[in-house]
Amino acid sequence: MTPILPPFPRTRMRRMRSSAALRDLAQEHRLSTKDLIWPIFVTDVAGANVEVSSMPGVVRRDFDGALRAAEEAAELGIPAICLFPYTDPAVKTESCEAAWDPENFTNKVIRAIKERTPEVAIMTDIALDPYNANGHDGLVRDGIILNDETVECLVKMGLAQAEAGADILGPSDMMDGRIGALRDAMEAAGHQNVTILSYAAKYASAFYGPFRDAVGATGALKGDKKTYQMNPANANEALRLIARDLTEGADMVMVKPGMPYLDICTRVKAEFGVPTYAYQVSGEYAMLMAAVQNGWLDHDKVMLESLMAFRRAGCDGVLSYFAPAAARLLRADGL
Ligand code: PBG
């Protein structure tokens, strides 16, 4: 694009900012409730419905609480919710078989929501960490995170979720080859319309800390996730991962975390032009909320500005813990 800029005063950039009406007309990007995916924590362990201490305003929901969240999403016009289980430590094993149990809590919740609120799309998390005694996303043998054996488990997990009624599978594990394996398994099992939103460019980030508190993984995790999640110093590798996952059949791709990686979002959208999402992760939410609680930042303004940044960076949508609060404001005062 060649900028045409006659010299001052023929060009006065402030002219188009001089009233709310002109600012509206000149606005390049819009943020809508329809751009939001709402992540929620669900649990059948006692102690639900209390706030996660590092995530003010976010609770772990029991069965009824999860159903109410889906209803709230429907009322607010949020198109999708994403379920993350907090699992009883007693069911976590090294072989992770609870992950593909059709009767695990997540799958029960999926079935119930699909019966009550079918218009809300349900996204799931595919990774073994909620069910793994050592907190990793993959099977661990002799300290090594196994790739191919893990992919077999992830396929079983995805099939159980699809069977329960999941609309969007969200593999967040970063194993190689899982998108193709999941796609093939879905086609073979008759789940042609179950979509895959690949956590394709997921970084080994310290911003996941509050999430690990929320799902009870903080104490369990041995070591770090650097052999499967990406090095935060890399950008070209993210594009290779996105290309790879698209080639294997991903319908949508994600960059995660969000705000520190907006450059990646922009490059992904420009390069591939596919449905692109960012995850404004727990630590991003926590740091904004901490400043809000101190009276240092304005909740509504920083929330909407941070969400708009994803649209400007090229994202079609955002997973955000702010989703319901943002939806309430956007309905009153669309942006
Ligand atoms: C794990 C998973 C994580 C998140 C989503 N799925 C954490 C991790 O990789 O350790 C993080 C989400 C957030 O921080 O909000 N499969």
Coordinates of C-alpha atoms and ligand atoms in Angstrom, one line a residue:
M1 CA 0.0 0.0 0.0
T2 CA 1.4 3.4 -1.0
P3 CA 0.6 6.1 1.5
I4 CA -0.7 9.3 -0.2
L5 CA -0.1 12.1 2.2
P6 CA -0.4 15.7 0.9
P7 CA 1.6 18.1 3.0
F8 CA 0.1 19.9 6.0
P9 CA -2.4 21.5 6.2
R10 CA -4.0 19.6 3.4
T11 CA -3.5 16.6 5.5
R12 CA -4.6 17.0 9.1
M13 CA -4.7 13.5 10.6
R14 CA -6.8 14.9 13.5
R15 CA -9.7 15.8 11.2
M16 CA -10.9 12.2 11.1
R17 CA -10.5 11.9 14.9
S18 CA -12.5 15.1 15.6
S19 CA -15.8 13.5 16.5
A20 CA -17.0 10.1 17.8
A21 CA -19.0 9.7 14.5
L22 CA -15.9 10.2 12.3
R23 CA -13.8 8.0 14.6
D24 CA -16.5 5.3 14.2
L25 CA -16.5 5.7 10.4
A26 CA -12.7 5.5 10.2
Q27 CA -12.3 2.6 12.6
E28 CA -10.4 -0.3 10.9
H29 CA -11.3 -3.2 13.2
R30 CA -14.3 -4.2 15.2
L31 CA -14.6 -6.4 18.3
S32 CA -17.8 -8.4 18.7
T33 CA -19.2 -10.9 21.1
K34 CA -19.0 -13.3 18.2
D35 CA -15.2 -13.2 18.3
L36 CA -15.0 -14.7 21.7
I37 CA -14.4 -18.2 23.0
W38 CA -14.8 -18.5 26.8
P39 CA -12.6 -21.0 28.7
I40 CA -14.1 -22.5 31.8
F41 CA -12.8 -24.8 34.5
V42 CA -14.9 -27.7 35.5
T43 CA -14.6 -30.2 38.3
D44 CA -16.3 -33.0 40.2
V45 CA -14.0 -32.6 43.1
A46 CA -15.3 -31.0 46.3
G47 CA -14.6 -27.3 46.6
A48 CA -16.1 -26.1 43.4
N49 CA -17.5 -22.7 42.9
V50 CA -14.7 -20.9 44.8
E51 CA -12.5 -18.4 43.1
V52 CA -9.1 -19.5 41.7
S53 CA -6.8 -17.3 43.9
S54 CA -4.5 -16.2 41.0
M55 CA -7.5 -15.6 38.7
P56 CA -9.9 -13.1 40.4
G57 CA -13.5 -13.6 39.2
V58 CA -12.8 -17.1 37.8
V59 CA -14.3 -20.1 39.6
R60 CA -14.0 -23.9 39.1
R61 CA -17.5 -25.0 38.2
D62 CA -19.3 -28.1 39.2
F63 CA -21.8 -29.9 36.9
D64 CA -24.6 -27.4 37.4
G65 CA -22.2 -24.5 37.2
A66 CA -20.9 -25.7 33.9
L67 CA -24.4 -26.0 32.5
R68 CA -25.1 -22.4 33.7
A69 CA -22.0 -21.2 32.0
A70 CA -23.2 -22.6 28.7
E71 CA -26.6 -21.0 29.2
E72 CA -24.9 -17.7 30.0
A73 CA -22.8 -18.0 26.8
A74 CA -26.0 -18.6 24.8
E75 CA -27.7 -15.6 26.4
L76 CA -24.7 -13.3 25.8
G77 CA -24.2 -14.5 22.2
I78 CA -20.7 -16.0 22.9
P79 CA -20.4 -18.7 20.2
A80 CA -18.2 -21.2 22.0
I81 CA -17.0 -22.3 25.4
C82 CA -13.9 -24.3 26.1
L83 CA -13.8 -26.9 28.9
F84 CA -10.7 -27.5 31.1
P85 CA -11.1 -30.1 33.9
Y86 CA -9.6 -30.0 37.4
T87 CA -9.2 -33.6 38.1
D88 CA -9.1 -35.5 41.4
P89 CA -5.4 -36.4 42.0
A90 CA -6.6 -39.9 42.9
V91 CA -7.6 -40.6 39.3
K92 CA -4.3 -39.4 37.8
T93 CA -2.0 -42.2 36.7
E94 CA 1.1 -42.5 34.6
S95 CA -0.9 -44.2 31.8
C96 CA -3.6 -41.5 31.9
E97 CA -6.5 -43.8 31.0
A98 CA -9.1 -41.5 32.5
A99 CA -8.4 -39.1 29.6
W100 CA -10.4 -41.3 27.2
D101 CA -13.0 -42.6 29.6
P102 CA -16.4 -41.8 28.0
E103 CA -17.7 -41.3 31.6
N104 CA -15.0 -38.8 32.7
F105 CA -16.4 -35.6 34.1
T106 CA -15.6 -33.5 30.9
N107 CA -17.5 -36.0 28.7
K108 CA -20.5 -36.0 31.0
V109 CA -20.5 -32.2 31.0
I110 CA -20.3 -32.2 27.2
R111 CA -23.3 -34.5 26.8
A112 CA -25.4 -32.5 29.2
I113 CA -24.6 -29.1 27.6
K114 CA -25.3 -30.5 24.1
E115 CA -28.7 -31.6 25.4
R116 CA -29.5 -28.3 27.1
T117 CA -27.7 -25.7 25.1
P118 CA -26.9 -27.2 21.7
E119 CA -26.4 -23.8 20.0
V120 CA -23.2 -23.2 22.0
A121 CA -20.2 -24.8 20.4
I122 CA -18.1 -26.9 22.8
M123 CA -14.4 -26.8 22.5
T124 CA -12.3 -29.3 24.4
D125 CA -8.7 -29.6 25.5
I126 CA -6.7 -32.5 24.1
A127 CA -3.6 -33.2 26.2
L128 CA -2.9 -35.7 29.0
D129 CA -1.9 -33.3 31.7
P130 CA -5.2 -33.2 33.7
Y131 CA -5.0 -37.0 34.0
N132 CA -1.2 -37.5 34.2
A133 CA 0.4 -38.3 37.6
N134 CA 3.5 -36.3 36.5
G135 CA 1.6 -33.3 35.1
H136 CA 2.9 -33.6 31.5
D137 CA 0.9 -33.3 28.3
G138 CA 2.4 -36.6 27.1
L139 CA 3.2 -40.0 28.5
V140 CA 6.6 -40.1 30.3
R141 CA 9.0 -43.0 30.3
D142 CA 12.4 -42.7 32.0
G143 CA 12.0 -38.9 32.1
I144 CA 11.3 -38.7 28.3
I145 CA 8.0 -37.4 26.9
L146 CA 7.0 -40.0 24.4
N147 CA 5.6 -38.7 21.1
D148 CA 4.0 -41.4 19.1
E149 CA 2.6 -43.4 22.1
T150 CA 1.1 -40.1 23.3
V151 CA -0.6 -39.4 19.9
E152 CA -2.4 -42.8 20.2
C153 CA -3.7 -41.7 23.6
L154 CA -4.8 -38.3 22.2
V155 CA -6.7 -39.9 19.4
K156 CA -8.6 -42.1 21.9
M157 CA -9.3 -38.9 24.0
G158 CA -10.5 -36.9 21.0
L159 CA -12.8 -39.8 19.9
A160 CA -14.4 -40.0 23.4
Q161 CA -15.0 -36.2 23.3
A162 CA -16.4 -36.2 19.8
E163 CA -18.6 -39.1 20.8
A164 CA -19.9 -37.0 23.7
G165 CA -20.7 -34.2 21.3
A166 CA -17.7 -31.9 21.2
D167 CA -17.8 -29.5 18.2
I168 CA -14.2 -28.2 18.3
L169 CA -11.2 -30.4 19.4
G170 CA -8.4 -28.3 20.8
P171 CA -5.1 -30.3 20.8
S172 CA -2.9 -28.3 23.2
D173 CA -0.2 -31.0 23.7
M174 CA 2.3 -30.0 20.9
M175 CA 3.1 -33.6 20.0
D176 CA 4.2 -34.1 16.4
G177 CA 1.7 -35.8 14.1
R178 CA -1.4 -35.4 16.3
I179 CA -3.5 -33.3 13.9
G180 CA -3.3 -35.8 11.0
A181 CA -4.0 -38.7 13.4
L182 CA -7.0 -37.0 14.9
R183 CA -8.4 -35.9 11.5
D184 CA -8.1 -39.4 10.1
A185 CA -9.7 -40.9 13.3
M186 CA -12.6 -38.5 13.1
E187 CA -13.3 -39.2 9.4
A188 CA -13.1 -43.0 10.0
A189 CA -15.5 -42.7 13.0
G190 CA -18.1 -40.7 11.1
H191 CA -17.3 -37.4 12.8
Q192 CA -16.8 -35.5 9.6
N193 CA -18.0 -32.2 11.0
V194 CA -16.0 -32.2 14.2
T195 CA -13.5 -29.4 13.7
I196 CA -9.9 -29.1 14.9
L197 CA -8.5 -25.9 16.3
S198 CA -4.9 -26.7 16.6
Y199 CA -2.8 -25.1 19.3
A200 CA -0.2 -25.0 16.6
A201 CA 2.2 -22.3 17.9
K202 CA 2.1 -22.9 21.6
Y203 CA 5.1 -21.5 23.5
A204 CA 6.7 -22.8 26.7
S205 CA 5.5 -19.8 28.6
A206 CA 5.6 -18.7 32.2
F207 CA 2.2 -17.0 31.6
Y208 CA 0.4 -20.3 32.1
G209 CA 1.1 -20.3 35.9
P210 CA -2.4 -19.3 37.1
F211 CA -4.0 -21.9 34.8
R212 CA -1.8 -24.6 36.4
D213 CA -3.2 -23.5 39.8
A214 CA -6.7 -23.6 38.4
V215 CA -6.4 -27.2 37.1
G216 CA -4.3 -28.4 40.0
A217 CA -1.2 -29.1 37.9
T218 CA 1.2 -26.8 39.6
G219 CA 2.4 -29.3 42.2
A220 CA 2.2 -32.3 39.9
L221 CA 4.4 -31.1 37.1
K222 CA 7.9 -32.5 37.1
G223 CA 10.3 -30.4 35.2
D224 CA 9.2 -28.1 32.3
K225 CA 7.5 -28.5 28.9
K226 CA 10.4 -27.2 26.8
T227 CA 10.9 -30.4 24.8
Y228 CA 7.4 -30.1 23.3
Q229 CA 6.3 -26.4 23.6
M230 CA 8.1 -23.8 21.6
N231 CA 11.0 -21.6 22.5
P232 CA 9.7 -18.1 23.1
A233 CA 12.7 -16.8 21.0
N234 CA 11.4 -18.4 17.8
A235 CA 9.1 -17.0 15.1
N236 CA 9.8 -18.8 11.9
E237 CA 9.3 -22.1 13.7
A238 CA 5.8 -21.0 14.5
L239 CA 5.0 -20.5 10.8
R240 CA 6.4 -24.0 10.0
L241 CA 4.2 -25.5 12.7
I242 CA 1.1 -23.7 11.4
A243 CA 1.9 -24.8 7.9
R244 CA 2.4 -28.4 9.1
D245 CA -0.8 -28.5 11.1
L246 CA -2.8 -27.0 8.2
T247 CA -1.4 -29.6 5.9
E248 CA -2.5 -32.3 8.3
G249 CA -6.0 -31.0 8.4
A250 CA -6.4 -28.4 11.1
D251 CA -9.5 -26.2 10.4
M252 CA -8.3 -23.4 12.6
V253 CA -5.0 -22.5 14.2
M254 CA -4.0 -20.8 17.4
V255 CA -1.1 -18.8 18.8
K256 CA -0.6 -19.0 22.5
P257 CA 0.0 -17.0 24.7
G258 CA -1.6 -13.9 23.1
M259 CA -0.4 -10.5 24.0
P260 CA 3.4 -11.2 24.1
Y261 CA 3.0 -13.0 20.7
L262 CA 0.9 -10.6 18.6
D263 CA 3.7 -10.4 16.0
I264 CA 3.2 -14.2 15.4
C265 CA -0.6 -13.7 15.0
T266 CA 0.0 -11.0 12.4
R267 CA 2.4 -13.2 10.4
V268 CA 0.2 -16.2 10.6
K269 CA -2.8 -14.4 9.3
A270 CA -0.8 -12.6 6.5
E271 CA 0.9 -15.8 5.4
F272 CA -1.9 -18.3 5.5
G273 CA -5.2 -16.4 5.6
V274 CA -6.9 -19.1 7.6
P275 CA -9.1 -18.9 10.7
T276 CA -6.6 -17.7 13.3
Y277 CA -7.1 -17.4 17.1
A278 CA -5.1 -16.3 20.0
Y279 CA -5.3 -17.5 23.6
Q280 CA -5.2 -14.6 26.1
V281 CA -3.9 -16.9 28.7
S282 CA -4.3 -17.1 32.5
G283 CA -1.2 -15.0 33.3
E284 CA -2.3 -12.2 30.9
Y285 CA -5.7 -12.2 32.7
A286 CA -4.0 -12.3 36.1
M287 CA -1.7 -9.4 35.5
L288 CA -4.4 -7.2 34.2
M289 CA -6.7 -8.1 37.0
A290 CA -4.0 -7.6 39.6
A291 CA -3.5 -4.0 38.4
V292 CA -7.2 -3.5 38.2
Q293 CA -7.5 -4.6 41.9
N294 CA -4.8 -2.2 42.9
G295 CA -6.8 0.6 41.2
W296 CA -3.9 1.1 38.7
L297 CA -5.8 0.2 35.5
D298 CA -9.4 0.6 34.5
H299 CA -11.0 -2.9 34.1
D300 CA -13.4 -2.3 31.2
K301 CA -11.0 -0.2 29.2
V302 CA -7.9 -2.4 29.5
M303 CA -10.1 -5.5 28.9
L304 CA -11.6 -4.1 25.6
E305 CA -8.3 -2.6 24.5
S306 CA -6.4 -5.9 25.0
L307 CA -9.1 -7.8 23.1
M308 CA -9.1 -5.3 20.3
A309 CA -5.4 -5.8 19.9
F310 CA -6.0 -9.4 18.8
R311 CA -8.4 -8.2 16.1
R312 CA -5.9 -5.6 14.9
A313 CA -3.2 -8.2 14.8
G314 CA -5.3 -10.3 12.4
C315 CA -7.0 -12.8 14.7
D316 CA -10.5 -13.9 13.9
G317 CA -11.2 -14.6 17.5
V318 CA -9.8 -14.8 21.0
L319 CA -10.0 -17.3 23.9
S320 CA -10.3 -15.1 26.9
Y321 CA -11.3 -15.4 30.6
F322 CA -12.8 -11.9 30.0
A323 CA -15.3 -13.3 27.5
P324 CA -18.5 -12.9 29.6
A325 CA -17.5 -9.5 31.0
A326 CA -16.5 -8.3 27.6
A327 CA -19.7 -9.7 26.0
R328 CA -21.9 -7.8 28.5
L329 CA -20.2 -4.6 27.6
L330 CA -20.1 -5.2 23.9
R331 CA -23.8 -5.9 23.8
A332 CA -24.5 -2.6 25.5
D333 CA -22.0 -0.6 23.6
G334 CA -20.6 -2.5 20.5
L335 CA -17.0 -1.7 19.6
Ligands
PBG1 C1 -2.3 -27.8 29.0 C2 -2.8 -26.4 28.8 C3 -2.2 -25.3 29.3 C4 -3.1 -24.2 29.0 C5 -4.1 -24.7 28.2 N1 -3.9 -26.1 28.1 C6 -1.1 -25.1 30.2 C7 0.2 -25.8 29.9 O1 0.5 -26.0 28.7 O2 0.9 -26.0 30.9 C8 -2.8 -22.8 29.4 C9 -4.0 -21.9 29.4 C10 -3.8 -20.7 30.3 O3 -2.7 -20.4 30.8 O4 -4.8 -19.9 30.4 N2 -2.6 -28.7 28.1

